[in-house]
Short mmCIF file of C-alpha atoms and ligand atoms in Angstrom, two decimals:
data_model
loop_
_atom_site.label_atom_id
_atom_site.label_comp_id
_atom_site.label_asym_id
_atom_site.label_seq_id
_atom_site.Cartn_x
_atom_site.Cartn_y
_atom_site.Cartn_z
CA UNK A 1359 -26.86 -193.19 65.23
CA UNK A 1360 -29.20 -194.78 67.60
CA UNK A 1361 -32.91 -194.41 68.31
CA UNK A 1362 -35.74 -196.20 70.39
CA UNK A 1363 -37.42 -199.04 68.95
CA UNK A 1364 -41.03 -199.18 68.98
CA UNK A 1365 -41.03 -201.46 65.63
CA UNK A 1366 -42.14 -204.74 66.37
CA UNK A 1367 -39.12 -206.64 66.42
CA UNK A 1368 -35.97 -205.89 67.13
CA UNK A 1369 -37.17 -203.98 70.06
CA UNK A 1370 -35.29 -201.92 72.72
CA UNK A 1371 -32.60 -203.26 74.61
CA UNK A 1372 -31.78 -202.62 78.40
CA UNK A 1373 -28.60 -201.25 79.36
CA UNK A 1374 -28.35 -204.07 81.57
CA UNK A 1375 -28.64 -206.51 79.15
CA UNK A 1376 -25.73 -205.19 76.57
CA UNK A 1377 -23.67 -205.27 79.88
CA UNK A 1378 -24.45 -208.46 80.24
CA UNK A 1379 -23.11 -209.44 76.89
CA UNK A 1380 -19.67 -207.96 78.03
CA UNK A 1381 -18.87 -211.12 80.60
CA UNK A 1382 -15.86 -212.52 79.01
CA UNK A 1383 -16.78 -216.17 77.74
CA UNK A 1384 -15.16 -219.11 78.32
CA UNK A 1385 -15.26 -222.91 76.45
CA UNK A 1386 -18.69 -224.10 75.34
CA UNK A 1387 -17.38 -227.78 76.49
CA UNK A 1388 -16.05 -226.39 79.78
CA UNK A 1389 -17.67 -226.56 83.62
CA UNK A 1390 -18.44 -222.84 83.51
CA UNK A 1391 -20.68 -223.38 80.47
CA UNK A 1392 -22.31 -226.25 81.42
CA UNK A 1393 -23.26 -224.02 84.77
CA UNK A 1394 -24.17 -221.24 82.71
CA UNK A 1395 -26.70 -223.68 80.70
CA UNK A 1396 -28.34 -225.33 83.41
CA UNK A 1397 -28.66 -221.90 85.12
CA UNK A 1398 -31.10 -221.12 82.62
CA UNK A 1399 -33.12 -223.90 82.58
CA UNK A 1400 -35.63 -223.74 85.77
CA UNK A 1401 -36.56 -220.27 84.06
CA UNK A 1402 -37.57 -221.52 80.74
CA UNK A 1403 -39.22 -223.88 81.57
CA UNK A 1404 -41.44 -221.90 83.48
CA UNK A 1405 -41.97 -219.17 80.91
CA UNK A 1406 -42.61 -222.16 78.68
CA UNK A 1407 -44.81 -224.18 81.12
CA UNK A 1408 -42.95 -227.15 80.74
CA UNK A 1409 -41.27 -230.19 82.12
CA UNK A 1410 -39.53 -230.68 78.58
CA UNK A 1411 -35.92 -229.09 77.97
CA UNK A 1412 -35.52 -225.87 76.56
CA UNK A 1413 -33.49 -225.87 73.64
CA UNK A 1414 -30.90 -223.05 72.54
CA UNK A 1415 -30.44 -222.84 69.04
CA UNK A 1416 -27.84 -220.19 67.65
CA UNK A 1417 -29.97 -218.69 64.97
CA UNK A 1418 -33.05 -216.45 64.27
CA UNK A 1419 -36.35 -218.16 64.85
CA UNK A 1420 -36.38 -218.93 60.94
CA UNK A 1421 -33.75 -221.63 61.99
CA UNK A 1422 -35.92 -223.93 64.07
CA UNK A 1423 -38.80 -223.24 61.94
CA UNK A 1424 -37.27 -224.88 59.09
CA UNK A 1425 -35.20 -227.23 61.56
CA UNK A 1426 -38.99 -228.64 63.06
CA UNK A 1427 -40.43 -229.57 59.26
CA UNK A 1428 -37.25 -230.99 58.73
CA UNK A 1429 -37.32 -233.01 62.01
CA UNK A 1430 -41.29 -233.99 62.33
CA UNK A 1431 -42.99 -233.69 59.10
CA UNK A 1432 -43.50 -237.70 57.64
CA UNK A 1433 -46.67 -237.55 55.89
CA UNK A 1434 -48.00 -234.00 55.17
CA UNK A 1435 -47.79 -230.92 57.17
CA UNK A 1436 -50.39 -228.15 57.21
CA UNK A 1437 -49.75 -224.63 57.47
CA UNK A 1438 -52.21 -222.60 59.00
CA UNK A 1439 -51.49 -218.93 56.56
CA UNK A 1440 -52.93 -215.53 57.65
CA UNK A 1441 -49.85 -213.10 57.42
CA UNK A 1442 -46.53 -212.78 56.06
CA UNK A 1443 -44.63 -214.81 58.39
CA UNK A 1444 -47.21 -218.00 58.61
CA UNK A 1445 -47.37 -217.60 54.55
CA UNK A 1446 -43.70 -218.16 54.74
CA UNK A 1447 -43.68 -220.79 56.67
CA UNK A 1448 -46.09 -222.96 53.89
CA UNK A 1449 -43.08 -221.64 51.71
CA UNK A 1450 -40.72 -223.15 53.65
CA UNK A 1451 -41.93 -226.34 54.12
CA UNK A 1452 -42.23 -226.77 50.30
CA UNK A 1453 -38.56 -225.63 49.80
CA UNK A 1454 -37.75 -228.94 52.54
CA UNK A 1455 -39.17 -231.17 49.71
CA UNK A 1456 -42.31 -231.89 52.51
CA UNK A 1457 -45.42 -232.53 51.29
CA UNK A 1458 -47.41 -229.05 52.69
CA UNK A 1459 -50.75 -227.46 51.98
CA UNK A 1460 -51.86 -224.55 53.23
CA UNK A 1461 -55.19 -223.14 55.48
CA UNK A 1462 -55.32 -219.77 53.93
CA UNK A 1463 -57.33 -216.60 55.38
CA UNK A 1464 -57.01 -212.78 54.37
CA UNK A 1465 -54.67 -211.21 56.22
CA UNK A 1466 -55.87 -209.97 59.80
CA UNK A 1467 -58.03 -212.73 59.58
CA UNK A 1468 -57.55 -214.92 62.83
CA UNK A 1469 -57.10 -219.03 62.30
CA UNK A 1470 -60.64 -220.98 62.93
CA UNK A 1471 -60.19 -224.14 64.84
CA UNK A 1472 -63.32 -225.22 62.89
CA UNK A 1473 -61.39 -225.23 59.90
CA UNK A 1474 -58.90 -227.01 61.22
CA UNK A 1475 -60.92 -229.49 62.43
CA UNK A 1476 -61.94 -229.92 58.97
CA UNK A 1477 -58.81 -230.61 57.77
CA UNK A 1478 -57.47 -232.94 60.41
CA UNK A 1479 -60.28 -234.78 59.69
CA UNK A 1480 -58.96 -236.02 56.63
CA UNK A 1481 -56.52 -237.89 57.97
CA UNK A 1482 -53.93 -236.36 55.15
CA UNK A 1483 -51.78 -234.78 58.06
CA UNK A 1484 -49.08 -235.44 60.73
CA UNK A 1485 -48.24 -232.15 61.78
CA UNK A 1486 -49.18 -229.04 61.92
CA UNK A 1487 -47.64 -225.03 61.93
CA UNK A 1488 -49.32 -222.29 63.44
CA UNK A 1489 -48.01 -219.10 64.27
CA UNK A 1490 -49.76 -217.71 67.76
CA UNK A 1491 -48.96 -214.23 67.02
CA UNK A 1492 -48.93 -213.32 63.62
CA UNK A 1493 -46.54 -210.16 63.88
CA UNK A 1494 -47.32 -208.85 60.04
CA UNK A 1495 -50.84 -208.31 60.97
CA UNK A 1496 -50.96 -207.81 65.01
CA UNK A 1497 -53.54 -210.47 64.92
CA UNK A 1498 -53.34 -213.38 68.01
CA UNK A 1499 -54.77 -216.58 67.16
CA UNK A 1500 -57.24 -218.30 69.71
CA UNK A 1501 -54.11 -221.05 70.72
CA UNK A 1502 -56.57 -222.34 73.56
CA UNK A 1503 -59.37 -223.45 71.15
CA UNK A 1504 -57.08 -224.20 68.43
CA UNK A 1505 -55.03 -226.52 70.47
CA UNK A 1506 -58.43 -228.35 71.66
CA UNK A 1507 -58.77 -229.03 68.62
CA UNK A 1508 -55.57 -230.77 67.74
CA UNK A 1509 -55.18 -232.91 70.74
CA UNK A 1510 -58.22 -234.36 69.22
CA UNK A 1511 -55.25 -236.01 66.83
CA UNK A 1512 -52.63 -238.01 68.10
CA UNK A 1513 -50.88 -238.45 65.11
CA UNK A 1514 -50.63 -234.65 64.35
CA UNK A 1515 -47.83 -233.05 65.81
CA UNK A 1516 -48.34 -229.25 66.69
CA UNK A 1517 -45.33 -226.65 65.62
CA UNK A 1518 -46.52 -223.29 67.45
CA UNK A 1519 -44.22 -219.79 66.99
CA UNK A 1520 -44.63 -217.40 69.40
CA UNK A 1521 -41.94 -215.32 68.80
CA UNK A 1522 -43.27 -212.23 69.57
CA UNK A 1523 -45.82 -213.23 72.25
CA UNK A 1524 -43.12 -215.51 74.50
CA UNK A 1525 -43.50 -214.33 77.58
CA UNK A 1526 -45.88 -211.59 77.27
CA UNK A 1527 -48.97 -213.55 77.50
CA UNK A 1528 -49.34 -217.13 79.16
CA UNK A 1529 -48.57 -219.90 76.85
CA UNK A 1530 -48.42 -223.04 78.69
CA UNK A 1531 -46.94 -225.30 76.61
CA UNK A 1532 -47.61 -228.65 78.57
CA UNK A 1533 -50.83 -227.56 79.59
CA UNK A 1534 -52.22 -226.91 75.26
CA UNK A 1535 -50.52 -229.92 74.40
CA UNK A 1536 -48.49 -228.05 72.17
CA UNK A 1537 -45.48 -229.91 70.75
CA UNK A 1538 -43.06 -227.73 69.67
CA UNK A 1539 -42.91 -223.98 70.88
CA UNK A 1540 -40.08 -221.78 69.39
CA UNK A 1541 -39.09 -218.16 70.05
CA UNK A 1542 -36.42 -216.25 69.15
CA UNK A 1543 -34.73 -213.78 71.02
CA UNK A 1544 -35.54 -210.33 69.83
CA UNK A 1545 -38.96 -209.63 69.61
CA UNK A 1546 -41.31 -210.18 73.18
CA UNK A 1547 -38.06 -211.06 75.29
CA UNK A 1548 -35.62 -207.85 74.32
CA UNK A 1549 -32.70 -209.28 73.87
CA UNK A 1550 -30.58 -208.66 70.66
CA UNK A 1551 -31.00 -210.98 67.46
CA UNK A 1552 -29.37 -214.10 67.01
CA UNK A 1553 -30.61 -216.91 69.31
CA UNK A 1554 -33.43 -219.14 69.16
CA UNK A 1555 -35.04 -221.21 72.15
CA UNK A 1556 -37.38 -223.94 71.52
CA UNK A 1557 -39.00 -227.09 73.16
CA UNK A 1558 -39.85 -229.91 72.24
CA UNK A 1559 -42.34 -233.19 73.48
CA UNK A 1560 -41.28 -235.93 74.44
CA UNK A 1561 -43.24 -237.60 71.47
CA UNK A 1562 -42.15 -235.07 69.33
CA UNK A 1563 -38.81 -236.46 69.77
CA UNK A 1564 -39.99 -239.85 69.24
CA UNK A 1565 -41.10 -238.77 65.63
CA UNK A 1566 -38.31 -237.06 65.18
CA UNK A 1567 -36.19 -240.43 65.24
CA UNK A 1568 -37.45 -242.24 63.22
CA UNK A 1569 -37.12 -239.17 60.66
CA UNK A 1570 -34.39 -239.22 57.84
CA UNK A 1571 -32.59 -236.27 56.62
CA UNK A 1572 -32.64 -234.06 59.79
CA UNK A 1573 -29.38 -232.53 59.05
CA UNK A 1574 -26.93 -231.72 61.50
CA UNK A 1575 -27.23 -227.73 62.83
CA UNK A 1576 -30.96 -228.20 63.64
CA UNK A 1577 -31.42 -231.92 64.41
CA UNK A 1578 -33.43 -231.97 67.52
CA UNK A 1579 -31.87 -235.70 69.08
CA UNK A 1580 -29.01 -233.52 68.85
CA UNK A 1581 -29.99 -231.10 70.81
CA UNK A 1582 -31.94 -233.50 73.09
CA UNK A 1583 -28.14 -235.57 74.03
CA UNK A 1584 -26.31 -232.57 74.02
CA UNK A 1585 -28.91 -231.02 76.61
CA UNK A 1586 -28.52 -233.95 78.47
CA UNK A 1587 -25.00 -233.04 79.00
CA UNK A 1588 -25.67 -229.45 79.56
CA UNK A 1589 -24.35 -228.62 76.31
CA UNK A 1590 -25.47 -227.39 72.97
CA UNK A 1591 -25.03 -228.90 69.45
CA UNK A 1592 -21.96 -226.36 68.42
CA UNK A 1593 -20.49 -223.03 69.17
CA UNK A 1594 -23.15 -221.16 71.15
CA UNK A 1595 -23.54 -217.31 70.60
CA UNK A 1596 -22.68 -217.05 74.63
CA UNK A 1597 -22.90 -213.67 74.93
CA UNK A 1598 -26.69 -213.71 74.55
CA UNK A 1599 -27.05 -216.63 76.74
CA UNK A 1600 -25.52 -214.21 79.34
CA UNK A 1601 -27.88 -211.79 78.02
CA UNK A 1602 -30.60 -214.23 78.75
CA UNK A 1603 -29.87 -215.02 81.84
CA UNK A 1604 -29.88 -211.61 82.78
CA UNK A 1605 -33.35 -211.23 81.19
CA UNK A 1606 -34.54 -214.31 83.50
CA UNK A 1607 -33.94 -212.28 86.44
CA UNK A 1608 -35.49 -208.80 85.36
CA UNK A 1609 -38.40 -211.16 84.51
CA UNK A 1610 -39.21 -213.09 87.42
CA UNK A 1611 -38.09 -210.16 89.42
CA UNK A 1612 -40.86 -208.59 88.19
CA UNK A 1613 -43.31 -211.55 88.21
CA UNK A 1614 -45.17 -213.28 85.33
CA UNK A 1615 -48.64 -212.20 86.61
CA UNK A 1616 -47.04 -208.65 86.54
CA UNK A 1617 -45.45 -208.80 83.27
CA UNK A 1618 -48.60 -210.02 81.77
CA UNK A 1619 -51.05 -207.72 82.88
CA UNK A 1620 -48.49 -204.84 82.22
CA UNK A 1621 -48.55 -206.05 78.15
CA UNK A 1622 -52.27 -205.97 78.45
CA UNK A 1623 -52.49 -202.28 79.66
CA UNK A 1624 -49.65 -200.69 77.70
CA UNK A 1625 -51.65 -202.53 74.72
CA UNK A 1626 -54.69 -200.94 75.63
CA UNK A 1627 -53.34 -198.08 75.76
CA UNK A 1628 -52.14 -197.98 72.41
CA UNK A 1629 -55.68 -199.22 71.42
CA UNK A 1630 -57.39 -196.42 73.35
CA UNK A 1631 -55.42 -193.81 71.15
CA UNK A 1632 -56.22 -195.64 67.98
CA UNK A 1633 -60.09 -194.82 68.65
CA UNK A 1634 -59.23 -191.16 69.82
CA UNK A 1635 -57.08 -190.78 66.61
CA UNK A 1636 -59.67 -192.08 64.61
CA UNK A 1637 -58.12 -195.18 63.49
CA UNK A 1638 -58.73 -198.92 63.11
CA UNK A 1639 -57.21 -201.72 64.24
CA UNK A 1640 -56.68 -204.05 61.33
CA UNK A 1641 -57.94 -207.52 63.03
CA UNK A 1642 -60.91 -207.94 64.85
CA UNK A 1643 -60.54 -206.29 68.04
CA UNK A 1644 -60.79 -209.84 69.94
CA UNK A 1645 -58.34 -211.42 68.33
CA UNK A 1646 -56.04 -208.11 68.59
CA UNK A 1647 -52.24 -208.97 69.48
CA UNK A 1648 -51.23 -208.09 73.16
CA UNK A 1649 -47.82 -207.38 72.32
CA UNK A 1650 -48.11 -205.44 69.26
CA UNK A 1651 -50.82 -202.87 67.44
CA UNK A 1652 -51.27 -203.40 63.66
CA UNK A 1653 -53.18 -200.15 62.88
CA UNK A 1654 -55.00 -199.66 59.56
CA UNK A 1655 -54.37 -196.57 58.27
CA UNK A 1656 -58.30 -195.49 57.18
CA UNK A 1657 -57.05 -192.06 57.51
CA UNK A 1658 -54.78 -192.04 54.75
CA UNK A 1659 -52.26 -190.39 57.04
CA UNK A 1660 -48.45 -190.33 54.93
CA UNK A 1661 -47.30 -193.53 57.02
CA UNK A 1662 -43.56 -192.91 55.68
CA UNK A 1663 -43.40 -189.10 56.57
CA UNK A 1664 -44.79 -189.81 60.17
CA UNK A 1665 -42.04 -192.28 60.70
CA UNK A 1666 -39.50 -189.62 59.46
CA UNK A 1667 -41.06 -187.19 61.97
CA UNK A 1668 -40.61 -189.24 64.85
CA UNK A 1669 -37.50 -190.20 63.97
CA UNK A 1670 -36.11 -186.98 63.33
CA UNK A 1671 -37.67 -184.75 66.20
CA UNK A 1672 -38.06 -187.93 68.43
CA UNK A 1673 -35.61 -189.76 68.09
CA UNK A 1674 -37.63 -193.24 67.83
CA UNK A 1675 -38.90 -195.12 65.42
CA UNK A 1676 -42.64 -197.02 64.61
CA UNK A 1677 -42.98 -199.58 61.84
CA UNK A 1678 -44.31 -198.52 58.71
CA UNK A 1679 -46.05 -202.01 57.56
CA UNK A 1680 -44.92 -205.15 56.62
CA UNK A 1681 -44.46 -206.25 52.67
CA UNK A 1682 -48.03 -205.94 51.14
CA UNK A 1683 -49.44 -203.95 53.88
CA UNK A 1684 -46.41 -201.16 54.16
CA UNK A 1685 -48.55 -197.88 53.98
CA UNK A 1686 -51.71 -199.15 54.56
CA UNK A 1687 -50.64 -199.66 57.49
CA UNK A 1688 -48.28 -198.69 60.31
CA UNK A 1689 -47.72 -200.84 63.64
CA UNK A 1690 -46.23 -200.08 67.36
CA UNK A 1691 -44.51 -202.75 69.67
CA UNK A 1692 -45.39 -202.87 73.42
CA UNK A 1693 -42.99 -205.55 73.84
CA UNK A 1694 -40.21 -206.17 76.33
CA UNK A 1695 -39.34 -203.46 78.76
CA UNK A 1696 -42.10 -200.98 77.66
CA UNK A 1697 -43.75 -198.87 80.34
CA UNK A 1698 -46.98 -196.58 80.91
CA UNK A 1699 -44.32 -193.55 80.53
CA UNK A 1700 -42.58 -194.62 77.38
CA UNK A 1701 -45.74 -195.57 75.27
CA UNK A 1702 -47.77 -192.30 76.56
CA UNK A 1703 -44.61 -190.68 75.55
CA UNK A 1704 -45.05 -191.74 71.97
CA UNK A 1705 -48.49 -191.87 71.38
CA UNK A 1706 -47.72 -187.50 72.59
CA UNK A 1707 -45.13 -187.54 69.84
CA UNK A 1708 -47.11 -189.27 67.32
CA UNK A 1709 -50.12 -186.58 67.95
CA UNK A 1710 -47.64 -183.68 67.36
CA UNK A 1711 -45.83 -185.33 64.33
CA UNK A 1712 -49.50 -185.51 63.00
CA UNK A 1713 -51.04 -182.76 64.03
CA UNK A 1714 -47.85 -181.07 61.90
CA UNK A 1715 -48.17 -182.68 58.94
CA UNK A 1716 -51.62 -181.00 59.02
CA UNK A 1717 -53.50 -184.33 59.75
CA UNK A 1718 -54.06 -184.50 63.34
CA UNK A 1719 -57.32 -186.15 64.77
C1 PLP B 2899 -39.93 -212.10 63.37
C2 PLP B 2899 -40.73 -213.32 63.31
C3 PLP B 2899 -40.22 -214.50 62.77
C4 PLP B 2899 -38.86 -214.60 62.14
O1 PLP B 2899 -37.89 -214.32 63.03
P1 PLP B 2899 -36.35 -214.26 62.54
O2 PLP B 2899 -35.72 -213.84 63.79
O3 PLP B 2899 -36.27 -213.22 61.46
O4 PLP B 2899 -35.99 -215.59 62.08
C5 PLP B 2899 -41.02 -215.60 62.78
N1 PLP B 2899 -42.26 -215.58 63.26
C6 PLP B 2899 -42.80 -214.46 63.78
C7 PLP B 2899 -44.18 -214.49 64.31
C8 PLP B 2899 -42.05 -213.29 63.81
O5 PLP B 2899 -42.58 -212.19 64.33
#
């Protein structure tokens, strides 16, 4: 049974990339690999906006989010908390044995830099985790004002996810000042689960040496002299890298100006039918995701048998809401490969699934 993905994460994968998966691999210590790595490189780095390496790590994003407190946090880390995935992350940190406390908002509720300012300030912290786009909630923090406000810091080092927002909107990583920006790989990029990329400052690195207890799977100066060789830490899932490398092409084929501005409009039109339908977005319509729409369902529209309605007469499938919001709200993924035909297509199909269960707008 397959259908197409319009939850936020996975998402839809090309034909073209699952072919890609098919090249037969080869040694992860052999010439070919070591081609295959550095092949990838000039491309990261510009969807990162970096001079740093790009890291692959063979694991969900959860991996190098655990692996970075692990590697950078000394003193105390603060986790900016605003949706189910940055929540986690506090979680997380405590579970490392780090000392962590956490910058809590409602969720849908974007991070204030004032408030981090605030508790910079203090002097309590040496790094920080923020998660750009919150995916529970659709909401997209303001990284540019945020990050002005950390640089104001030296000794805080910045953590940023933007797993589902890599590559869909311009994140220059060198540029913010960030110090650590992880992805993983099946969210705003389309590929299938499983790998992580991530990079890392130069300074970050520093920290990270002087730092006990990094482990081994997600140590980061492993990485960093494994890179150096072309190489990764262990086994690679190589079959996505192939996948990613075909990705690389399909996106600068297209162009990054291109690809962003087609993320903005496919959003907007998703936000154009939540007005027409008579729905709300759940954040502030400023700090609305680009890549995703977190609708609040002020209609009290049977989330679960809309899903079932699409997915039986439509074949696809929309996300229902994530943990404490499931219900209350439902959300739809313009990530990847979406275009102006397939999310018209849905929003159609989502009118006559409603319009059947006697609820249309
Ligand atoms: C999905 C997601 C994660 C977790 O990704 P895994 O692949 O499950 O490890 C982390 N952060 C954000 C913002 C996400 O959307």
């Amino acid at each position: 049974m397959s259908y197409k993905l319009f939850i936020p994460g996975p998402v839809e994968v090309s034909a073209k990339t699952y072919a890609a998966m098919t090249t037969p691999v080869f040694g992860h210590r052999s010439k070919d690999f070591v081609e295959l790595y550095n092949s990838v490189q000039p491309g990261l780095q510009a969807l990162f906006g970096t001079k740093d390496p790009v890291f692959i790590s063979t694991s969900s994003a959860w991996g190098v989010m655990e692996g970075a407190v692990r590697n950078l946090v000394r003193k105390k880390v603060l986790n900016c908390c605003s949706g189910a995935f940055s929540d986690k992350w506090f979680d997380v940190s405590k579970r490392c044995g780090k000392e962590a406390e956490a910058l809590s908002y409602e969720w849908g509720t974007p991070v204030d830099p004032a408030d981090i300012r605030a508790k910079l300030a203090t002097g309590d912290f040496d790094a920080i985790t923020l998660i750009h786009n919150e995916t529970s909630t659709g909401t997209m923090n303001p990284i540019r004002e945020i990050m002005d406000v950390i640089r104001d810091f030296p000794e805080v080092v910045s953590i940023v996810d933007c797993v589902s927002s890599f590559s869909a909107v311009p994140l220059p990583k060198d540029e913010l000042g960030i110090d650590v920006l992880l992805c993983g790989s099946q969210k705003a990029l389309a590929l299938p689960p499983g790998m992580a990329l991530f990079s890392v400052s130069q300074r970050a690195l520093d920290r990270a040496r002087e730092l006990p207890d990094r482990g081994y799977y997600f140590d980061f100066i492993e990485f960093l002299s494994n890179h150096e060789k072309g190489m990764t830490p262990s086994t690679p899932v190589i079959p996505l890298i192939f996948a990613l490398r075909s990705k690389l092409e399909d996106i600068f084929a297209e162009g990054l100006e291109n690809r962003y501005t087609r993320h903005s409009a496919l959003n907007a039109l998703v936000h154009a039918w939540v007005e027409r339908a008579g729905f709300e977005l759940l954040p502030p319509r400023a700090f609305a995701s680009k890549t995703l729409t977190c609708v609040k369902n002020n209609r009290g529209i049977d989330v679960a048998a809309l899903n079932a309605g699409l997915k039986q007469r439509y074949n696809c499938v929309i996300d229902g809401g994530y943990g404490k919001l499931k219900g209350k709200t439902f959300r739809i993924s313009n990530m990847g490969d979406e275009t102006e035909e397939s999310i018209r297509t849905l929003l159609e199909q989502i009118d006559r699934v409603l319009a059947d269960l006697g609820t249309g707008a």
